[in-house]
Coordinates of C-alpha atoms in Angstrom, one line a residue:
X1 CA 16.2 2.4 0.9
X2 CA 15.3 5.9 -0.5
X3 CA 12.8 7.1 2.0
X4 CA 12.5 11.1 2.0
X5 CA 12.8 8.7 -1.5
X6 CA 10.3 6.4 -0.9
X7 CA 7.1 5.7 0.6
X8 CA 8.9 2.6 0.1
X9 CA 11.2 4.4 2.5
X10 CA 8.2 5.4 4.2
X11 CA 5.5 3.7 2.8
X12 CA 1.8 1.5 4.1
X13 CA 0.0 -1.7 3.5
X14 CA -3.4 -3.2 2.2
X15 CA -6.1 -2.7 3.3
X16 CA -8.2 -5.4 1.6
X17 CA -6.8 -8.9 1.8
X18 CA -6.7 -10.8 -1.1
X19 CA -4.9 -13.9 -0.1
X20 CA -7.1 -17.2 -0.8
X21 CA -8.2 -19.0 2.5
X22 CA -8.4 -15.8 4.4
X23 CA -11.4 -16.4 6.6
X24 CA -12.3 -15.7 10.2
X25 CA -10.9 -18.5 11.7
X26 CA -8.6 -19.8 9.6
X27 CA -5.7 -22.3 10.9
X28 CA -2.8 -21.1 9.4
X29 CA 0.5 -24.0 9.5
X30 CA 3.9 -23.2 7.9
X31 CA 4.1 -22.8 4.5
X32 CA 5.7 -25.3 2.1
X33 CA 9.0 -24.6 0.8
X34 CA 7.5 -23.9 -2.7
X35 CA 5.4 -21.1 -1.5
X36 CA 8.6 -20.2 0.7
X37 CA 10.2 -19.3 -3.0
X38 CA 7.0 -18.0 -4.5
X39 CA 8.3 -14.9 -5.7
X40 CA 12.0 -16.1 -7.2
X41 CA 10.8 -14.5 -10.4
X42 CA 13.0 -11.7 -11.5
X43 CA 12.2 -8.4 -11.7
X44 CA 12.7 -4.9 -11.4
X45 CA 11.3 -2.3 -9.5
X46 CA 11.7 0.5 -12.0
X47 CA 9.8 -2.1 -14.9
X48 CA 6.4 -1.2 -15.8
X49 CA 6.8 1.1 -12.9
X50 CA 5.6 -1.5 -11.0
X51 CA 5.8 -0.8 -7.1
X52 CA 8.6 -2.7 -5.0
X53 CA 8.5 -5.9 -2.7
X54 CA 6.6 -8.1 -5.0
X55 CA 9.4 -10.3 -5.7
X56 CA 11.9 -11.9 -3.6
X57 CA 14.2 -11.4 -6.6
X58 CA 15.2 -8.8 -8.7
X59 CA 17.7 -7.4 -10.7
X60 CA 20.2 -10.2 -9.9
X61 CA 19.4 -9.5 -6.0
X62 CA 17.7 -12.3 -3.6
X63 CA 16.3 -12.2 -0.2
X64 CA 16.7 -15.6 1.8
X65 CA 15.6 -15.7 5.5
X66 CA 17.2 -18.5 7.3
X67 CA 13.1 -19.5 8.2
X68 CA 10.1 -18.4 7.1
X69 CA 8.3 -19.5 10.6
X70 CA 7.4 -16.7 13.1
X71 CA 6.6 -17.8 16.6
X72 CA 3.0 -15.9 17.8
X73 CA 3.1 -13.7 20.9
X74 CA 6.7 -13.8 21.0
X75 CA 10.0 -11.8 19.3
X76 CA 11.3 -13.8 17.2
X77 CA 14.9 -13.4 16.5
X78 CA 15.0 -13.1 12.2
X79 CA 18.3 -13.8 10.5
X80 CA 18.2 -13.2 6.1
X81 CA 21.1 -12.8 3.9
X82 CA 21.1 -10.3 0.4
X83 CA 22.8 -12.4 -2.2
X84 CA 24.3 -10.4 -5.3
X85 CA 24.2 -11.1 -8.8
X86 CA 27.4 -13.3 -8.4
X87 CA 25.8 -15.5 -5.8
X88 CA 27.8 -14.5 -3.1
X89 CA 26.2 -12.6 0.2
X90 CA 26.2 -8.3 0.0
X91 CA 28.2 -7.1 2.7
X92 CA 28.5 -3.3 1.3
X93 CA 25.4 -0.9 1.4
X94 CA 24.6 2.5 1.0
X95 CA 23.7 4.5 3.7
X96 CA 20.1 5.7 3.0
X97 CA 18.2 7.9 5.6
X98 CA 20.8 6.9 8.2
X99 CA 20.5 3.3 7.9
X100 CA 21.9 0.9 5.4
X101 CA 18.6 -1.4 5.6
X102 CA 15.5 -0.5 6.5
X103 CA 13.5 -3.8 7.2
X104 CA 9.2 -3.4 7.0
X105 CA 7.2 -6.6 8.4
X106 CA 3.1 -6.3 8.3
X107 CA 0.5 -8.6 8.3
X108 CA -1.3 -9.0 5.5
X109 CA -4.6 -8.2 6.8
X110 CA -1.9 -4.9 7.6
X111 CA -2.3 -5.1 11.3
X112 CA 1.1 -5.7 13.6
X113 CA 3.2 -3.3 11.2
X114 CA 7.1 -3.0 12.2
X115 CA 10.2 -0.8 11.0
X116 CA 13.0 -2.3 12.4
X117 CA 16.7 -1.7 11.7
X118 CA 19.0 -4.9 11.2
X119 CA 22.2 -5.7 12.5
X120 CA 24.3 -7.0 10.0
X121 CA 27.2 -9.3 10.8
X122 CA 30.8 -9.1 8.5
X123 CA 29.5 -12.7 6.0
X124 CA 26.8 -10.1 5.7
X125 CA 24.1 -11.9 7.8
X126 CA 21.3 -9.8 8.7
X127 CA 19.7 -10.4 12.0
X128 CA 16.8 -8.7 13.7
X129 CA 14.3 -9.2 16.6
X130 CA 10.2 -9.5 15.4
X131 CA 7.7 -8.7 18.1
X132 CA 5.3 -11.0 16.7
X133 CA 1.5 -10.3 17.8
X134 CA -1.2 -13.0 16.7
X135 CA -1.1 -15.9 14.0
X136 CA -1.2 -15.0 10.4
X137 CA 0.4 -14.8 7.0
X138 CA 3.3 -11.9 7.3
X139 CA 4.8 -9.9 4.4
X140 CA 8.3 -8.9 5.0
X141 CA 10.6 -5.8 3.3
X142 CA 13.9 -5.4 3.0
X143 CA 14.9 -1.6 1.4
X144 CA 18.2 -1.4 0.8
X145 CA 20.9 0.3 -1.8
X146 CA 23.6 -1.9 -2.4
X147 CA 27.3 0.1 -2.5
X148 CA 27.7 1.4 -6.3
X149 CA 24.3 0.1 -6.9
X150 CA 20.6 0.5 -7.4
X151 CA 18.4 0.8 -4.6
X152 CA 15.9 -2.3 -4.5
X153 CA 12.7 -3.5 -2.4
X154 CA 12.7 -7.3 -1.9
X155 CA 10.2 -9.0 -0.3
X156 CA 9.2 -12.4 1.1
X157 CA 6.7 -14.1 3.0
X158 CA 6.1 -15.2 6.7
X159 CA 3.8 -17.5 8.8
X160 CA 3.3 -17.4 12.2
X161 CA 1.1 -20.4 12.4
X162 CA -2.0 -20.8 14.6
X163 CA -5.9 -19.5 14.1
X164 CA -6.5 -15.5 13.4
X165 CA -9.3 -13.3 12.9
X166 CA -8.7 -10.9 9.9
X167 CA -9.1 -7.0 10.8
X168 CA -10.6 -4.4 8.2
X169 CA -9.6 -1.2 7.9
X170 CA -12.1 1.3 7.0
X171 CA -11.2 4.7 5.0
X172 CA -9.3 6.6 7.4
X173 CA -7.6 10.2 7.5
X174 CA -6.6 10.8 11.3
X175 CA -5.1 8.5 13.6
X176 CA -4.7 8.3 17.5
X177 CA -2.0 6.9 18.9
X178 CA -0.5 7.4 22.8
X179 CA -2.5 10.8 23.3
X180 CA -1.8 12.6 19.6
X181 CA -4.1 12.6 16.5
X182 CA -2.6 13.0 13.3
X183 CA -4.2 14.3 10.2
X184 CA -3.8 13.2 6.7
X185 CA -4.8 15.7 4.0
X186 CA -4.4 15.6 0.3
X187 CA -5.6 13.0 -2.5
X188 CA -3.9 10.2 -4.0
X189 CA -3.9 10.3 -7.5
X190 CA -2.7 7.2 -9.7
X191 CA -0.7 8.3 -12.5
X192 CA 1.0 11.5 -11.1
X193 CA 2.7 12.5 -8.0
X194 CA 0.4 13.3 -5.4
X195 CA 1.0 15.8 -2.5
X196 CA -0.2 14.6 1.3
X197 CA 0.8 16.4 4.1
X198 CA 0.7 15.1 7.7
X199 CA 0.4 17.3 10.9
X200 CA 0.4 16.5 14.5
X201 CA -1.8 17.8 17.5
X202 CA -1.7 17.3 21.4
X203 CA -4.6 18.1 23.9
X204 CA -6.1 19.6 20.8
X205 CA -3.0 21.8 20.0
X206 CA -0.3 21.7 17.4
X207 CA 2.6 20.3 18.0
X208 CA 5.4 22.5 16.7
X209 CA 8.6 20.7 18.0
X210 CA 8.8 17.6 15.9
X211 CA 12.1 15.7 16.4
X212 CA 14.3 14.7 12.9
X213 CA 13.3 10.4 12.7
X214 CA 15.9 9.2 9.9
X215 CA 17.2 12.5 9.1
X216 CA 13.5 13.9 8.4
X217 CA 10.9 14.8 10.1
X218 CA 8.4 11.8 9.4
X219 CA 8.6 8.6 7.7
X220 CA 6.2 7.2 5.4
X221 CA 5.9 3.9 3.5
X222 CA 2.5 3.1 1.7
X223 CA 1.4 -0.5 0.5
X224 CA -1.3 -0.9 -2.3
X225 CA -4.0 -2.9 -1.0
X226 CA -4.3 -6.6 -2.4
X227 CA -0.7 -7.2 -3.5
X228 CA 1.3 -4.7 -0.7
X229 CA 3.5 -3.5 -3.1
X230 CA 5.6 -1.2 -1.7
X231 CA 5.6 2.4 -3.3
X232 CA 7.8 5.2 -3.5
X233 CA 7.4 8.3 -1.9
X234 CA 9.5 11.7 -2.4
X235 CA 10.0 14.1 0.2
X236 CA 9.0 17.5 0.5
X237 CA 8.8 20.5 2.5
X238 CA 9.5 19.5 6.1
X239 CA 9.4 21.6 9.1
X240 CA 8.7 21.2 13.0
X241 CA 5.1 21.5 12.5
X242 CA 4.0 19.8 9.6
X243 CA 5.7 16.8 7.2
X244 CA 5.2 17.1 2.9
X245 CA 5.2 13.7 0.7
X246 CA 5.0 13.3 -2.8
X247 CA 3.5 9.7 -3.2
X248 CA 3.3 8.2 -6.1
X249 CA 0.6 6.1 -6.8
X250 CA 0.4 3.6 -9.8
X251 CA -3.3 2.6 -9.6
X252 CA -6.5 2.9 -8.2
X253 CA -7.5 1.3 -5.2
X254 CA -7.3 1.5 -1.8
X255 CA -4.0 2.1 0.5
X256 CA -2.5 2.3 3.6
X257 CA -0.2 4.2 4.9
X258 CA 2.0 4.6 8.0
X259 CA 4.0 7.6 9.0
X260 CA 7.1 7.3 11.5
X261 CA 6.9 10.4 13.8
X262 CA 9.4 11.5 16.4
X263 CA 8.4 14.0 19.5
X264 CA 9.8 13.9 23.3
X265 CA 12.3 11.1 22.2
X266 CA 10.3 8.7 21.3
X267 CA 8.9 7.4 17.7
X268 CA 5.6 6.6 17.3
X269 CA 3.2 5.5 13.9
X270 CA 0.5 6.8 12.8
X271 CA -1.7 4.2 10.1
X272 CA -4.1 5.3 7.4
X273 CA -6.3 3.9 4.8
X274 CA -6.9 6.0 2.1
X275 CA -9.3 4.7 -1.2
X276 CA -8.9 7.0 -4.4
X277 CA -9.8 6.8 -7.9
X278 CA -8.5 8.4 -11.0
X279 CA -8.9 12.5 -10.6
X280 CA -8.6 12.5 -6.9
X281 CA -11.0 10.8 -3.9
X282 CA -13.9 9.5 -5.0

């Protein structure tokens, strides 16, 4: 993953669902094995500068989870392999932002979102725990760069079956979580890279001793609202008080955003939902 490259590395999901059958209320059972594979089309991140993660193939690389079930209210232990243009299962990565996978699972309504870290076994297995909250249809990420290779963003679908009751996200620029707000400033702006900056207060005063998260000093992955494509973001200026990204947005619409943050040991995420237009907010 390339996150100080990426949003993608760092970067936030949809914050209007456009999934059909979505209601309050909705039963949702396993899905088929067709819709298991609904994204086997090929393609490329870099084509049409289309975001990642829309595929579950692309460029000759193939995510395939060993289930697409997810067990509500529980952590469900998720195993996926990364199979290579010849077929065979990746065992070499690239080290990116001290990991050599970075794994992204959201709901698509965007609530429950994770960034967890895989283990990854020598026939190049990758397993990982999922806390998994309520019932609902789940979009999972896997950011990697394979060695020698291009880095890629597949992704792939989950279910956790049962009845749910979509959330909505309105327009949001600061976030609360576990005593610290967090303010989002800057405007996304399709078509260019745009500059946002996030800083961090306590009791109503700065904090000033952020803690390096993935050899920076915040995290941030974005997903475009009603397809959660995964975007790229680009790091820049970073510093104990404040964290710089350069997102780059390929439309307008509305997106979320989460940003990874470290402080006293311990790594909490701030969510946003930012709309914009061409030229800046509307």
């Amino acid at each position: 993953m390339n996150t100080a490259a990426k949003l993608s590395a760092y970067g936030a999901a949809l914050a209007v669902v456009a999934v059909t059958g979505w209601v309050a209320g909705t039963a949702v059972g396993p899905l088929p094995e067709a819709a298991a594979h609904q994204d086997a089309h090929p393609a490329t991140e870099a084509a049409d500068h289309q975001p990642g993660g829309l595929a579950s193939s692309a460029g000759g690389y193939t995510l395939t989870p060993a289930t697409t079930t997810l067990t509500p209210g529980t952590t469900t232990t998720f195993a996926f392999k990364i199979t290579g243009p010849d077929g065979a299962a990746v065992t070499a990565y690239d080290v990116e932002h001290e990991k050599r996978l970075h794994f992204i699972v959201v709901r698509r309504d965007t609530t429950g979102y994770r960034h967890l870290h895989p283990d990854l076994a020598p026939d190049g297995t990758w397993t990982v725990p999922i806390p998994v909250g309520g019932a609902g249809s789940y979009r999972a990420f896997a950011d990697f760069t394979p060695s020698g290779g291009t880095a890629r963003t597949l992704g792939v679908d989950l279910i956790a079956p049962g009845l749910f009751q979509p959330v909505e996200h309105p327009e949001s620029r600061t976030a609360d979580v576990d005593g610290y707000r967090v303010r989002l400033d800057g405007d996304l702006v399709p078509g260019r890279s745009s500059r946002v900056t996030a800083t961090v207060t306590r009791d109503g005063r700065p904090v000033t001793d952020l803690q390096p998260y993935l050899g920076a000093y915040g995290h941030l992955v974005a997903l475009r609202g009603g397809d959660l494509g995964y975007l790229h973001v680009h790091p820049g200026d970073g510093n104990t008080a404040a964290v710089t990204f350069f997102a780059e947005v390929p439309s307008a619409g509305t997106y979320r955003l989460f940003l990874d943050f470290r402080h006293g040991g311990v790594v909490r995420t701030a969510e946003f939902t930012v709309t914009t237009a061409e030229g800046g907010r509307p």
